[in-house]
PDB file of C-alpha atoms in Angstrom:
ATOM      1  CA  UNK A   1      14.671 -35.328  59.072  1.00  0.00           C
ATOM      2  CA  UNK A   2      13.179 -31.967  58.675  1.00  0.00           C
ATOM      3  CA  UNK A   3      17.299 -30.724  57.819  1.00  0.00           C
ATOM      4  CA  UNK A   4      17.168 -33.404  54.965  1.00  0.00           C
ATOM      5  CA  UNK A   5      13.527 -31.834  53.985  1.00  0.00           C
ATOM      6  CA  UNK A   6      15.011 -28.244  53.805  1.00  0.00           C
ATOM      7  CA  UNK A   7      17.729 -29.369  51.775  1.00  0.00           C
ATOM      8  CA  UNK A   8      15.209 -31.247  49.505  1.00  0.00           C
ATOM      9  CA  UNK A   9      12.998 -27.999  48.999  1.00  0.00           C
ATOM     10  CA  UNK A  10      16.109 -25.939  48.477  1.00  0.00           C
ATOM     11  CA  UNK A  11      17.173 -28.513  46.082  1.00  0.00           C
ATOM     12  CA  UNK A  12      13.549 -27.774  43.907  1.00  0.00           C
ATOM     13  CA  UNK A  13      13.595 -24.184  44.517  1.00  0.00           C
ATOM     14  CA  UNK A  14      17.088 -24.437  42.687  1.00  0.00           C
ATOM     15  CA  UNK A  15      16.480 -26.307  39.802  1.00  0.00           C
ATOM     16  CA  UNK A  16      13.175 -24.372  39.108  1.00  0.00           C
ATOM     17  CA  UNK A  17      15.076 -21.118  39.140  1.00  0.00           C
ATOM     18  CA  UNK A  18      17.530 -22.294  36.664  1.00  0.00           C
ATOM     19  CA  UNK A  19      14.542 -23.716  34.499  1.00  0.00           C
ATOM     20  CA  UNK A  20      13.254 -20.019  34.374  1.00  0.00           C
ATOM     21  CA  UNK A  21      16.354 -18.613  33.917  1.00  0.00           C
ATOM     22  CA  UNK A  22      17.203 -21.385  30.530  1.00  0.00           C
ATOM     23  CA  UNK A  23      13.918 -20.521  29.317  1.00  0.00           C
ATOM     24  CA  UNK A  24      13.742 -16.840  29.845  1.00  0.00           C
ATOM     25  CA  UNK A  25      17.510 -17.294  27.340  1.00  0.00           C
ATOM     26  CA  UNK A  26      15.887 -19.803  24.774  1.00  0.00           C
ATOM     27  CA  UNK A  27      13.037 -17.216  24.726  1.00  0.00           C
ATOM     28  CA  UNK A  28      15.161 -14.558  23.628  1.00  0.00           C
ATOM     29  CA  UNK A  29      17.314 -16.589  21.585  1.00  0.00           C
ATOM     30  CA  UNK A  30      14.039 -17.678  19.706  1.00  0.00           C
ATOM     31  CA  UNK A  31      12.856 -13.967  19.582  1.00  0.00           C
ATOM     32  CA  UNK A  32      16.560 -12.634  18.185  1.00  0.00           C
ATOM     33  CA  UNK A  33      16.317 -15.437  15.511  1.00  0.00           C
ATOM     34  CA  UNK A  34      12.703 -14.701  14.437  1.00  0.00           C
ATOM     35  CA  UNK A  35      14.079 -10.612  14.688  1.00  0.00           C
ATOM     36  CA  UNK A  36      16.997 -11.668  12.237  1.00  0.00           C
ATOM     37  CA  UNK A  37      14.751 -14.341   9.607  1.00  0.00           C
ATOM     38  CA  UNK A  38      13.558 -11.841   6.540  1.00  0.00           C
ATOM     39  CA  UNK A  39      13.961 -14.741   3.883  1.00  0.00           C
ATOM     40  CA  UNK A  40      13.605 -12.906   0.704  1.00  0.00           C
ATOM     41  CA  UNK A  41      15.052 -12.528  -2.657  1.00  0.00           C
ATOM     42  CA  UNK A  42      15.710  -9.745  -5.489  1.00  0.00           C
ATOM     43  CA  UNK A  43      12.664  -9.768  -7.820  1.00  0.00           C
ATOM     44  CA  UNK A  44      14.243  -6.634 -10.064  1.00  0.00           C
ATOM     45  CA  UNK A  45      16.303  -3.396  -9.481  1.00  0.00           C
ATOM     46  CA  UNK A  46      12.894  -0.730 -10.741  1.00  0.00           C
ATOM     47  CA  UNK A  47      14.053   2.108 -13.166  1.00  0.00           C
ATOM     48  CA  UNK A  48      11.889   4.564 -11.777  1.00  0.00           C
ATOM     49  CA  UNK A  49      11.101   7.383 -14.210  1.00  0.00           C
ATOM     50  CA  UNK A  50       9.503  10.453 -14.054  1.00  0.00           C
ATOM     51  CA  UNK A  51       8.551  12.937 -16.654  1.00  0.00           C
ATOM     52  CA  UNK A  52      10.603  11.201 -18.924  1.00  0.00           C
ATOM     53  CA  UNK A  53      13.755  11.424 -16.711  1.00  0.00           C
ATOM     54  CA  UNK A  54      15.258   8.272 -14.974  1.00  0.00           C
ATOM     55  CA  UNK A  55      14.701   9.564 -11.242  1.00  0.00           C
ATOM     56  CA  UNK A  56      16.441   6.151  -9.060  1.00  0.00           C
ATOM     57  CA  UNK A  57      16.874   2.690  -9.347  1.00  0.00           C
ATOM     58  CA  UNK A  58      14.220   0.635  -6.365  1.00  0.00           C
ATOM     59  CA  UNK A  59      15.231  -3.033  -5.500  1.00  0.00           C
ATOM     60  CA  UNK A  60      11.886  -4.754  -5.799  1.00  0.00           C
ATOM     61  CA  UNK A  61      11.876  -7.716  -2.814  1.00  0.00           C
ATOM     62  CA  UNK A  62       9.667 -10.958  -2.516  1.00  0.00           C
ATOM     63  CA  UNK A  63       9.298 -12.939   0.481  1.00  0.00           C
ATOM     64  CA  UNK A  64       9.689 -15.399   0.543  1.00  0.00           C
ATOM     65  CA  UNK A  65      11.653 -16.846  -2.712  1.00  0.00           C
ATOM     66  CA  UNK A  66       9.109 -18.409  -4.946  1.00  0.00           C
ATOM     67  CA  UNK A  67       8.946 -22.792  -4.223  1.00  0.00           C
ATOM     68  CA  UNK A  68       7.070 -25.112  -6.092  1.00  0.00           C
ATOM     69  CA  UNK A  69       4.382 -25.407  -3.900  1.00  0.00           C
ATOM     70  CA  UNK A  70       3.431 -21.600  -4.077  1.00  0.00           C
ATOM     71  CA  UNK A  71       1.225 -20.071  -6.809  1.00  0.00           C
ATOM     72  CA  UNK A  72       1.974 -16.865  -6.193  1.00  0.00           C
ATOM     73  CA  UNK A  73       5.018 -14.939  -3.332  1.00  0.00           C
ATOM     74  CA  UNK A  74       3.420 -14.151   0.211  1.00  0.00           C
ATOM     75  CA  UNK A  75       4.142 -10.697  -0.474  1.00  0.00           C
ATOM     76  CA  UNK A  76       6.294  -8.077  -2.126  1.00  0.00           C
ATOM     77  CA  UNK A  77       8.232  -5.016  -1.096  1.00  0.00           C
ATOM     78  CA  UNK A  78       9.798  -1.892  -1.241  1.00  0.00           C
ATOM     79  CA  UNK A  79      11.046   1.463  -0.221  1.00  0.00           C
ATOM     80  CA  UNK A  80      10.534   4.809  -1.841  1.00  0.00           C
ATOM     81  CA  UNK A  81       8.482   8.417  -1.437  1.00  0.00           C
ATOM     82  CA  UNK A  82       5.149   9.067  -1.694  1.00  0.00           C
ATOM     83  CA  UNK A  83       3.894  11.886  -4.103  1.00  0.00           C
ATOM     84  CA  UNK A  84      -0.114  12.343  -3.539  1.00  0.00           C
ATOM     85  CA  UNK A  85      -2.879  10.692  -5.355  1.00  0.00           C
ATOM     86  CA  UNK A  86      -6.510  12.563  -6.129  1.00  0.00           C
ATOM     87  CA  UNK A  87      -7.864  10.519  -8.772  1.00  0.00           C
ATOM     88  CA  UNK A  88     -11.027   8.809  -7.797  1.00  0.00           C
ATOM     89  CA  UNK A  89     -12.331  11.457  -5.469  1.00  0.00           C
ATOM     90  CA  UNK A  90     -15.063  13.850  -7.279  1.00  0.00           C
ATOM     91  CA  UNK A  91     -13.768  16.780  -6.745  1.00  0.00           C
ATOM     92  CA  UNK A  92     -10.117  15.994  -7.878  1.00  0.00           C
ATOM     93  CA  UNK A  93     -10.242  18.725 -10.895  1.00  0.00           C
ATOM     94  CA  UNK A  94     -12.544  20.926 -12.567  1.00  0.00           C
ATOM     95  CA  UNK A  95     -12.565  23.681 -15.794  1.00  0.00           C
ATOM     96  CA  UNK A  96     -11.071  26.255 -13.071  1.00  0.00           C
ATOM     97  CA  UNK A  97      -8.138  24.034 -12.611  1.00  0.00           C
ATOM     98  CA  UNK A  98      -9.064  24.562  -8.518  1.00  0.00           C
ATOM     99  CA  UNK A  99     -10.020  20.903  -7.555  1.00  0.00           C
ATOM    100  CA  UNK A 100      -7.721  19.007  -5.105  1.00  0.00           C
ATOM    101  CA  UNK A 101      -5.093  18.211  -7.938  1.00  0.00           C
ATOM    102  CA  UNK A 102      -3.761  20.030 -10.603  1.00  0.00           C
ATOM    103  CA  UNK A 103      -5.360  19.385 -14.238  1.00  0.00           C
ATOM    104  CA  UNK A 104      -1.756  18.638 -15.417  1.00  0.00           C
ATOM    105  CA  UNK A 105      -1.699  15.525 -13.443  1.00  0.00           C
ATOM    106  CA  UNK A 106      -4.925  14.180 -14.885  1.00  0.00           C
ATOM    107  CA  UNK A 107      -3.586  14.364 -18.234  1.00  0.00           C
ATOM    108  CA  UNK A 108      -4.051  16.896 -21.083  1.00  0.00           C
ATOM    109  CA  UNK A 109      -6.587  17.485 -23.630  1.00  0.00           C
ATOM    110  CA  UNK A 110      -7.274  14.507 -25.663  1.00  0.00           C
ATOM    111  CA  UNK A 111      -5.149  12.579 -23.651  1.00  0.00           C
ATOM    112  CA  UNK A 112      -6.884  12.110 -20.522  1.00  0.00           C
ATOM    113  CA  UNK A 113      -5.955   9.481 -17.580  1.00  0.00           C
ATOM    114  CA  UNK A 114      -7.084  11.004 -14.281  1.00  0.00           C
ATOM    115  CA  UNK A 115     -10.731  12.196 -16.038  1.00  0.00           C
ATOM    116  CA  UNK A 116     -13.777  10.014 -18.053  1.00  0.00           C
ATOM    117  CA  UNK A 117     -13.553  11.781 -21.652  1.00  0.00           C
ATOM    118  CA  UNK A 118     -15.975  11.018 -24.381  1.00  0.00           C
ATOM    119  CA  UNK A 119     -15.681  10.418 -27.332  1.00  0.00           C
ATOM    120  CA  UNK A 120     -14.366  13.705 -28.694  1.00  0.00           C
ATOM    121  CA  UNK A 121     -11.595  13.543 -26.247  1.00  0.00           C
ATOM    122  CA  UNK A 122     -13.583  15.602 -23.560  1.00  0.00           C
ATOM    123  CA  UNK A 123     -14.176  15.587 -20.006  1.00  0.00           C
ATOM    124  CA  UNK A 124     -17.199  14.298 -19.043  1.00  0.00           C
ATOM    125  CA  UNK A 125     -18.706  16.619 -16.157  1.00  0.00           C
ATOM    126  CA  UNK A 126     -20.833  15.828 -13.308  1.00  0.00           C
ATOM    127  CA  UNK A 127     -24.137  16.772 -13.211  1.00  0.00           C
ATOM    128  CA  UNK A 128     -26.727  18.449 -10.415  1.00  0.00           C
ATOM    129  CA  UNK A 129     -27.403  14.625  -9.113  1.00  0.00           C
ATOM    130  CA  UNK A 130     -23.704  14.340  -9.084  1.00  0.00           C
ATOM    131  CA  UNK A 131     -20.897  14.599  -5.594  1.00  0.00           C
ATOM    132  CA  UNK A 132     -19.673  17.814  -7.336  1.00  0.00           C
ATOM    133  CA  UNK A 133     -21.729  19.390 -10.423  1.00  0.00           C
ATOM    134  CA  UNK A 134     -19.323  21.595 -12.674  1.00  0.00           C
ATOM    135  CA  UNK A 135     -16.125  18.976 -11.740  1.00  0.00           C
ATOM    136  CA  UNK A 136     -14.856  16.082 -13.963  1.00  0.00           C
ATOM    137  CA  UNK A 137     -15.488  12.768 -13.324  1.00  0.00           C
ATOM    138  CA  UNK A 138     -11.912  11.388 -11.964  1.00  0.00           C
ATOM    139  CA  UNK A 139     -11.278   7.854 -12.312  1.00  0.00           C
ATOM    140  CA  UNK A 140      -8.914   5.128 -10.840  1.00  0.00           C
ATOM    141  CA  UNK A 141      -7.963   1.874 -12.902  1.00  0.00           C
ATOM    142  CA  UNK A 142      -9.693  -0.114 -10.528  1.00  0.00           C
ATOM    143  CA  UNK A 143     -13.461   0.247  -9.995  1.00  0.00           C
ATOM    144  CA  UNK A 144     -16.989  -0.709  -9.468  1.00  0.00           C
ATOM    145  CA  UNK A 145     -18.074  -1.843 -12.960  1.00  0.00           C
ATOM    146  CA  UNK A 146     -21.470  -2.598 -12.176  1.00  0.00           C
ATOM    147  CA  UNK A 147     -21.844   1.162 -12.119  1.00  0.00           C
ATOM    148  CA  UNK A 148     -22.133   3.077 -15.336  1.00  0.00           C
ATOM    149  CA  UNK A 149     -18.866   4.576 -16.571  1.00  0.00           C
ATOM    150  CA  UNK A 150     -19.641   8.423 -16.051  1.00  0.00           C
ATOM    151  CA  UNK A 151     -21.156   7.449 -12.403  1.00  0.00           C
ATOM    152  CA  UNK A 152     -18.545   9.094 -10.160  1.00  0.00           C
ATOM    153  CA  UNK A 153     -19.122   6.683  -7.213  1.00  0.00           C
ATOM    154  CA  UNK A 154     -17.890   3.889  -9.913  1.00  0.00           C
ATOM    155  CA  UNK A 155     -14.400   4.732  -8.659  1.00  0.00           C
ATOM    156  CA  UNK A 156     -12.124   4.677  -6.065  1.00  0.00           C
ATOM    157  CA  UNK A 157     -12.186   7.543  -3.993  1.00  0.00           C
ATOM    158  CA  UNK A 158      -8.534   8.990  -3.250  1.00  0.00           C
ATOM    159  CA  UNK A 159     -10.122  11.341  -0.136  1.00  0.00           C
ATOM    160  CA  UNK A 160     -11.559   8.276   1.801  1.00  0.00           C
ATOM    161  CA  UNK A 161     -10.313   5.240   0.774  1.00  0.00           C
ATOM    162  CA  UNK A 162      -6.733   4.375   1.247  1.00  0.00           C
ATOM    163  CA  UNK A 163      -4.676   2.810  -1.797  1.00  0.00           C
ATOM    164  CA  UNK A 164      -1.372   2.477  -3.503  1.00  0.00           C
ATOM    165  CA  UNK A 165      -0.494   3.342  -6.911  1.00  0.00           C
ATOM    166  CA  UNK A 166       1.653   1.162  -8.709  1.00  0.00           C
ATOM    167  CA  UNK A 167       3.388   0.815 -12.084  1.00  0.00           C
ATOM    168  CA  UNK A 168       1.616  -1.754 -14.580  1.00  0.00           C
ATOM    169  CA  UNK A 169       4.765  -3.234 -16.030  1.00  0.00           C
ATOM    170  CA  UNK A 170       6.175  -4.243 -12.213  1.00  0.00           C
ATOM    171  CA  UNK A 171       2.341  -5.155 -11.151  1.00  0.00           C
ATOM    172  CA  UNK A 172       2.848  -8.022 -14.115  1.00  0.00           C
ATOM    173  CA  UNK A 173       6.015  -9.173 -12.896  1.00  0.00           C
ATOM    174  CA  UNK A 174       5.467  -9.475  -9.636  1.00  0.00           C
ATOM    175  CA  UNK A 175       1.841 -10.756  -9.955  1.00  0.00           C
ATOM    176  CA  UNK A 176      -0.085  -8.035  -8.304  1.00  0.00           C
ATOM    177  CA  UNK A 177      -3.766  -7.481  -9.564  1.00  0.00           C
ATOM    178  CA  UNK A 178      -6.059  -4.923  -8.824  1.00  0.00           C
ATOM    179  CA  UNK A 179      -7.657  -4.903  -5.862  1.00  0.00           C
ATOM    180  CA  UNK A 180      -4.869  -6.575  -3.967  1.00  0.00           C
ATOM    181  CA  UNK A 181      -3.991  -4.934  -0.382  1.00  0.00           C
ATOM    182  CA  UNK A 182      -1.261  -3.905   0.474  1.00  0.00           C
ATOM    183  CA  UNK A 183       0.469  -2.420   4.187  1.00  0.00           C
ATOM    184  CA  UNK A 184       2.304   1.017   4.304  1.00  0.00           C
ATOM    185  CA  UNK A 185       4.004   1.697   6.643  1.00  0.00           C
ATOM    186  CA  UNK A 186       5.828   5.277   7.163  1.00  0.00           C
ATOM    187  CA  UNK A 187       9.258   4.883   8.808  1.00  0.00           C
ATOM    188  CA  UNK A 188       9.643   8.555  10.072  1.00  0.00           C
ATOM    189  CA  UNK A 189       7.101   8.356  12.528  1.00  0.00           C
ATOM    190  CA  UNK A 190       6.054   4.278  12.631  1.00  0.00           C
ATOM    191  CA  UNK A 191       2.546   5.089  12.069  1.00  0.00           C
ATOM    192  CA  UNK A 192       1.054   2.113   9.221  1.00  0.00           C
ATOM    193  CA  UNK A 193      -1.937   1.732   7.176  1.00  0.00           C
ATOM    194  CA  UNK A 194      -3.810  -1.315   4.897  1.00  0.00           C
ATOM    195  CA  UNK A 195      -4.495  -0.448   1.749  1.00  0.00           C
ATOM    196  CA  UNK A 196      -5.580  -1.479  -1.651  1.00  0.00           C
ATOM    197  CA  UNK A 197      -3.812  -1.664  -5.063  1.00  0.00           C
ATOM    198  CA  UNK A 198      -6.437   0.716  -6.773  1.00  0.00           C
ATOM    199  CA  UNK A 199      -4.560   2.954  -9.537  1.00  0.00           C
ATOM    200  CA  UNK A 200      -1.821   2.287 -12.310  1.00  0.00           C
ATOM    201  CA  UNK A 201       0.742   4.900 -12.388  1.00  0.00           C
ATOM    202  CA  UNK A 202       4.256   5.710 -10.777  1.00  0.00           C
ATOM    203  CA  UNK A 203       6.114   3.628  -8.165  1.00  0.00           C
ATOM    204  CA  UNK A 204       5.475   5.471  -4.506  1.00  0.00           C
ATOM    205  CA  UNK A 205       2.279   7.027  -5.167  1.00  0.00           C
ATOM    206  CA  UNK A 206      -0.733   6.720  -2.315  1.00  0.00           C
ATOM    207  CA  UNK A 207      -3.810   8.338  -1.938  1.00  0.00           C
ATOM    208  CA  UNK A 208      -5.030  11.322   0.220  1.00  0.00           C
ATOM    209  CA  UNK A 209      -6.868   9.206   2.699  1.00  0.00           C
ATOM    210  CA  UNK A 210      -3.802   6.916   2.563  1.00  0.00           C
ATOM    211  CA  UNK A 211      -1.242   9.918   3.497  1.00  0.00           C
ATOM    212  CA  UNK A 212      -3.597  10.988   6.236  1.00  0.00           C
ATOM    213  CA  UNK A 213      -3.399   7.709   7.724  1.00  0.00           C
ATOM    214  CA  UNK A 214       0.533   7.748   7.647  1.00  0.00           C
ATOM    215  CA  UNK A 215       0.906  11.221   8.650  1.00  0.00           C
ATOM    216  CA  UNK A 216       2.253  12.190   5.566  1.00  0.00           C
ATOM    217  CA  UNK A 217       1.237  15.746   4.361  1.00  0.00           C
ATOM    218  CA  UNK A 218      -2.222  15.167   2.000  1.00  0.00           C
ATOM    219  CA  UNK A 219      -2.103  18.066  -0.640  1.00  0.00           C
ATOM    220  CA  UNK A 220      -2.254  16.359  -3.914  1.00  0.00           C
ATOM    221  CA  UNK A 221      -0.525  19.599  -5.292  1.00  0.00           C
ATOM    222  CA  UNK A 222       2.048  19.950  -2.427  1.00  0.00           C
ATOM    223  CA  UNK A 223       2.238  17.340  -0.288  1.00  0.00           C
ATOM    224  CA  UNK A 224       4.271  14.135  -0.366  1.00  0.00           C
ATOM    225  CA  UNK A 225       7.632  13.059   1.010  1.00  0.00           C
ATOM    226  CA  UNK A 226      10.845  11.971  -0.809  1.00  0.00           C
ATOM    227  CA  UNK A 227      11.220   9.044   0.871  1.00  0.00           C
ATOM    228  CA  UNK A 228      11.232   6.511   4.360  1.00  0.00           C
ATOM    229  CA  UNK A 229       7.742   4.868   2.914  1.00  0.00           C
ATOM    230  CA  UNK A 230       7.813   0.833   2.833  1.00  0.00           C
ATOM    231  CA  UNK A 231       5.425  -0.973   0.432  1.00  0.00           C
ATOM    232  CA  UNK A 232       4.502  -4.109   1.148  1.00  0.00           C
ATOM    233  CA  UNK A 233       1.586  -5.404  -1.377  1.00  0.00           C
ATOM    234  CA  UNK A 234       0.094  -9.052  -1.215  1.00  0.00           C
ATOM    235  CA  UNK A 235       0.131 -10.598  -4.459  1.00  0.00           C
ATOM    236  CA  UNK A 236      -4.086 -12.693  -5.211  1.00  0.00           C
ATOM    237  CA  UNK A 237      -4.982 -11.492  -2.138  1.00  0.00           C
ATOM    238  CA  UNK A 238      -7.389  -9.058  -3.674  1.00  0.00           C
ATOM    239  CA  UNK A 239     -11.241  -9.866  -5.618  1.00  0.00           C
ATOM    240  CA  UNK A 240     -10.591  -7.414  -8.211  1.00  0.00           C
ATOM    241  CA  UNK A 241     -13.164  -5.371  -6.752  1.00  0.00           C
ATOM    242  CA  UNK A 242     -12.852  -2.071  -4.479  1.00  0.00           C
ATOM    243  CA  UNK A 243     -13.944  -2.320  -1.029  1.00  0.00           C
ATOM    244  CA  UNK A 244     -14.692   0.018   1.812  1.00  0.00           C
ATOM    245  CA  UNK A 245     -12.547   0.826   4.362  1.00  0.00           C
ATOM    246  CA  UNK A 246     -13.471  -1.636   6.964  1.00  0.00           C
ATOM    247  CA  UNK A 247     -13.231  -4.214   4.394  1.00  0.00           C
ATOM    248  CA  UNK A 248      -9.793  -3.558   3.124  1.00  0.00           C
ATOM    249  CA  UNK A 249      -8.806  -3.533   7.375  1.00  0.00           C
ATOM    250  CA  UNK A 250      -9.964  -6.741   7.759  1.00  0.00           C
ATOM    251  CA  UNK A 251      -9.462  -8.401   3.956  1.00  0.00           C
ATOM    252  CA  UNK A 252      -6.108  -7.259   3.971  1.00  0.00           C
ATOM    253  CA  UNK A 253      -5.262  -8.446   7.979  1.00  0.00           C
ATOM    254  CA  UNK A 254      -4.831 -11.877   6.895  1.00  0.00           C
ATOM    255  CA  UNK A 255      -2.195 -11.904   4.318  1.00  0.00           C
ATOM    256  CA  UNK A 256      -0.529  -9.433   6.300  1.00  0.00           C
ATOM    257  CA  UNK A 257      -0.552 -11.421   9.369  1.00  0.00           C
ATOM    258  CA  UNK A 258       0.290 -14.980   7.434  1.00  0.00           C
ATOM    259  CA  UNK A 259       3.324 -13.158   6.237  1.00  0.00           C
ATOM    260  CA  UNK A 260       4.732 -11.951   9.806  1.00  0.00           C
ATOM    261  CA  UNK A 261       2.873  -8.465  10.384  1.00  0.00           C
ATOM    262  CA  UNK A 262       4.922  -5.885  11.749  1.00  0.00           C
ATOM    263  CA  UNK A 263       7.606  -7.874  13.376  1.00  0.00           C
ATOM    264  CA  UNK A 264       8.348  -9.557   9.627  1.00  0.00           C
ATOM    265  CA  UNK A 265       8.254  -5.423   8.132  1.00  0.00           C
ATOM    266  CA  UNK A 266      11.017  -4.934  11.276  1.00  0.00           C
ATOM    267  CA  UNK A 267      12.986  -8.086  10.479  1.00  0.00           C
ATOM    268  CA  UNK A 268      13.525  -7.022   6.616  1.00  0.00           C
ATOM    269  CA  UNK A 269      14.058  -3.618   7.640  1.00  0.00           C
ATOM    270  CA  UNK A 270      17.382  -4.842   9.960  1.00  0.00           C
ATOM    271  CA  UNK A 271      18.603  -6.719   6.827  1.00  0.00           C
TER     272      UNK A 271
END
């Protein structure tokens, strides 16, 4: 009796060891599966262009490909560099040309993008009650437009709040607004950042406090690196509004998370 009991309990012991053992497989069978799923499709090949000169072609992703029953992709991607952003902050340039950017990059006279100019073409510059008397007031396509258009804390600050620049042309196509976030992450050194779609310009383009987050160096004149950045913006996800940073790390956790987080970023990467 108590030989036919061992055998019994041995007979448990058994099966429940080879019940681990099957699950402890399916479990990574199920992981290397979910590691390998990146369902995505080829939005457009990007001419990217700078001064004029055709620099590389970027293949634009969505994930997933579009259905009926979606409005709008989960999210789009890509890889390129990341030159440095100033526009926004209030001390990005100034007469002396010795602001955190040079003037070049804010346009030229009569032609100004990075600065508020009145009517004669001008720079409008702060004043004593201003961030930074004597400097221009930078600006950034997305902003605060309760606040009066020479105000410099109508825009987006490039020092302290994180955001992507983005061409207009592939923002339409892909159906990225304003205000939409966005995840960087930097693939030399895995650090990652949210961010917010704040500035029409060129493709790979972030801001200072979006660099310091990724480790990247910050100089808006010097800083920058060629390449190993990956994009990935969330198209609606965004009020059309800026937000602070806490806000755009918790707006922008959702979508990032509904989409697969870092584990989906590491699944498109391997494919």
């Amino acid at each position: 009796m108590r030989r036919a009991s061992l055998l019994a309990v041995s007979s448990l012991l058994l099966c429940i060891l080879v019940a681990i053992a099957s699950g402890a497989v399916s479990a990574k069978a199920a992981a290397q599966n979910s590691a390998s799923a990146c369902e995505r499709s080829l939005l457009m090949n990007f001419q990217d262009f700078r001064h004029g000169e055709r620099m590389n072609e970027v293949p634009i992703w969505q994930s997933p490909a579009p259905s009926e029953s979606l409005d709008v992709v989960p999210a789009v991607f890509f890889q390129a560099g990341m030159t440095i952003d100033a526009d926004g902050a209030p001390n990005a340039y100034n007469p002396e040309n010795t602001g955190l950017d040079d003037n070049s990059n804010a346009g030229v006279p009569g032609h100004w993008d990075g600065v508020v100019q009145d009517e004669n073409g001008d720079p409008y510059i702060q004043g004593p009650d201003d961030p930074f008397p004597g400097y221009y007031v930078s600006c950034t396509s997305l902003c605060d437009r309760s606040k009066h258009p020479i105000d410099p804390h109508r825009y987006v600050d490039a020092s302290k709040i994180p955001y992507v620049v983005l061409p207009g042309g592939l923002a339409r196509e892909a159906g990225m607004r304003l205000g939409d976030f966005a995840l960087v992450v930097n693939l030399h050194n895995g650090n990652r950042s949210y961010a917010i779609y704040a500035d029409v310009g060129t493709l790979g383009e972030g801001s200072i406090a979006l660099a310091d987050n990724l480790g990247i160096h910050s100089d808006a004149r010097v800083g920058g690196t060629r390449g190993g950045v990956l994009y990935v913006v969330f198209p609606g996800s965004g009020d059309g509004a800026p937000h602070t940073v806490d806000e755009i790390n918790a707006l922008a956790a959702q979508p990032a998370e509904q989409w697969g987080g870092i584990e989906q970023v590491n699944a498109c990467l391997a494919n």
